[in-house]
Coordinates of N, CA and C in Angstrom, one line a residue:
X199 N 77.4 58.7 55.7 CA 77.2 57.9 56.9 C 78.5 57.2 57.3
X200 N 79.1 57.3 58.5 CA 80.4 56.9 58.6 C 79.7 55.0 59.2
X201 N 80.7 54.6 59.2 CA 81.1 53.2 59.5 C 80.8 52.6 61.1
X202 N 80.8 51.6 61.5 CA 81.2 51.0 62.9 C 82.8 50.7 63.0
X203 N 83.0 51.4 63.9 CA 84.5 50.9 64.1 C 85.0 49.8 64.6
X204 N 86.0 49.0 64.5 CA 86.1 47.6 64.5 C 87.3 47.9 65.6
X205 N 86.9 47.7 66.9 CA 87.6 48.0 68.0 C 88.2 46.1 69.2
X206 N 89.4 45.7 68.5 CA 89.4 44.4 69.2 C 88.8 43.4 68.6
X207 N 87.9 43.3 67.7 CA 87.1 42.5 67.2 C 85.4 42.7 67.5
X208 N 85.7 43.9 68.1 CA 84.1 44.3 68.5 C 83.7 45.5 68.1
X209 N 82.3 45.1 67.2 CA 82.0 46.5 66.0 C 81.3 47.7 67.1
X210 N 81.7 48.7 67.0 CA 81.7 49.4 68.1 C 80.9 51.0 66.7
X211 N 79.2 51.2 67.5 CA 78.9 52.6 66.6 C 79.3 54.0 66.6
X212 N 79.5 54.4 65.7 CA 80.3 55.7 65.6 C 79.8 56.7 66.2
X213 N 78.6 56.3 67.1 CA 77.7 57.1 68.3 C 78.7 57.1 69.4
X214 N 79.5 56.3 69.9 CA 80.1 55.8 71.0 C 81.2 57.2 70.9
X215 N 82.1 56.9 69.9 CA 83.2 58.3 69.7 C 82.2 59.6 70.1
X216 N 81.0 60.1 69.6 CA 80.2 61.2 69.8 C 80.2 61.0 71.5
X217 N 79.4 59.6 72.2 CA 79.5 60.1 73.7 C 81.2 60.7 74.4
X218 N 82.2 60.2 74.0 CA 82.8 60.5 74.6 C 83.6 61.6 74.1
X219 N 83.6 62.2 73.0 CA 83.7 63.9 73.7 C 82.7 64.4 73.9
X220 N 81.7 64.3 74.0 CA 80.6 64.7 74.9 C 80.9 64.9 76.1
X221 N 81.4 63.3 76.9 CA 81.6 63.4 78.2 C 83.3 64.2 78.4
X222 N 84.1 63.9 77.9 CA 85.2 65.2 77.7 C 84.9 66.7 77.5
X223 N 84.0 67.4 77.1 CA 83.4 68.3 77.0 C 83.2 68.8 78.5
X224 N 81.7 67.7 79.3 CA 80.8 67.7 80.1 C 82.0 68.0 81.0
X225 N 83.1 67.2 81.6 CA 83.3 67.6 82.8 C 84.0 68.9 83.4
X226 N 84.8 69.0 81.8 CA 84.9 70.7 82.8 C 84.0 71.8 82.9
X227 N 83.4 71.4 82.4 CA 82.1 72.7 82.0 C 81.3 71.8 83.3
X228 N 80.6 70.8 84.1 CA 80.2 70.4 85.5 C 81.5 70.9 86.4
X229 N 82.2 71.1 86.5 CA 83.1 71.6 87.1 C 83.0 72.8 87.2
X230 N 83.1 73.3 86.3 CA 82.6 75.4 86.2 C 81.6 75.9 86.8
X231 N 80.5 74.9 86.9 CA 78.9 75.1 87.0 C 79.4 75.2 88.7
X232 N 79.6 74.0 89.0 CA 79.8 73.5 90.7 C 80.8 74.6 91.3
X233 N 81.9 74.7 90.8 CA 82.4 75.9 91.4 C 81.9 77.3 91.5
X234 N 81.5 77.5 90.5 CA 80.6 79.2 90.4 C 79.0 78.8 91.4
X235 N 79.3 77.5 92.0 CA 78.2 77.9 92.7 C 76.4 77.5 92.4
X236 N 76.2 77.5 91.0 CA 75.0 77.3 90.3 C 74.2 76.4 90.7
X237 N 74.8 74.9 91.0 CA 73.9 74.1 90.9 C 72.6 74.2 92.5
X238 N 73.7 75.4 93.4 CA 72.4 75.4 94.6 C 71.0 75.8 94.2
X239 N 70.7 76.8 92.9 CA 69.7 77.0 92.7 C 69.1 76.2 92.1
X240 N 69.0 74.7 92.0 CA 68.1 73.9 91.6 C 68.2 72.7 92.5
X241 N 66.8 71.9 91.8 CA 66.0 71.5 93.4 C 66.9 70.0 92.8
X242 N 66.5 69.2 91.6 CA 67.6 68.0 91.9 C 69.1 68.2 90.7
X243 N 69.8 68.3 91.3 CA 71.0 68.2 90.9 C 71.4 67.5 89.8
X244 N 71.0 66.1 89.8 CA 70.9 65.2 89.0 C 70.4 65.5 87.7
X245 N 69.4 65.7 88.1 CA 68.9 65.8 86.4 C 69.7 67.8 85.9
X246 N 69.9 68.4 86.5 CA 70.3 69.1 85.8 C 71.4 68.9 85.0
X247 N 72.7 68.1 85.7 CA 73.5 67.5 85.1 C 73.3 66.9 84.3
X248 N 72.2 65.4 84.1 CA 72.1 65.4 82.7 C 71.3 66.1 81.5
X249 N 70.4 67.4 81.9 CA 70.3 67.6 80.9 C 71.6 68.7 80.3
X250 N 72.2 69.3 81.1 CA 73.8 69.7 80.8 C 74.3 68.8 80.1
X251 N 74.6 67.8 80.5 CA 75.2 66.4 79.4 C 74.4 66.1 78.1
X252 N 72.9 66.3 78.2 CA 72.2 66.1 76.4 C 72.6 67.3 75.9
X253 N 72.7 67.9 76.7 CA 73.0 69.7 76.0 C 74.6 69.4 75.2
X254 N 75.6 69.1 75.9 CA 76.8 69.5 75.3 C 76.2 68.0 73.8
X255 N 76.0 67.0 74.5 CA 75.8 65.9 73.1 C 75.2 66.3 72.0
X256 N 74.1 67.3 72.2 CA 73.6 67.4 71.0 C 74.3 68.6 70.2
X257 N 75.2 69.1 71.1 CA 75.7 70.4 70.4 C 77.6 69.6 69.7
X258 N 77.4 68.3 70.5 CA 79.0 67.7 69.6 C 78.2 67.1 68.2
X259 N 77.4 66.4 68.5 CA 76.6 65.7 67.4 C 76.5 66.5 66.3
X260 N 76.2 68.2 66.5 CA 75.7 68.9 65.6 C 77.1 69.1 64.5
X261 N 78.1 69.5 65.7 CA 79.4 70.3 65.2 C 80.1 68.8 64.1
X262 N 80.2 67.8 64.8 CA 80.8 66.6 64.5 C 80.0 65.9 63.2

């Protein structure tokens, strides 16, 4: 089990590092999606994107 990291003086959970290559992941691959065009075939946008975004999280979480 890793640690909180002590960022400034503020304990910061080792979940936090996981969101953000997550979201380093997410954007070029939301990028890809949007340019190839994809996202017109769904009705709200929004949630596809986040479930795109639990998708890359649970697959950094897994690897990580």
């Amino acid at each position: 089990m890793t640690k909180e990291v002590n960022l400034f003086g503020v304990y910061v959970a080792p979940f936090v590092g996981d969101l953000l290559v997550a979201f380093a992941l997410f954007l070029p691959l939301r990028w890809l999606v949007a340019r190839l065009g994809l996202f017109a075939h769904f009705w709200h946008v929004a949630l596809v994107e986040l479930c795109l975004f639990v998708a890359v999280l649970s697959f950094s979480v897994y690897v990580l």
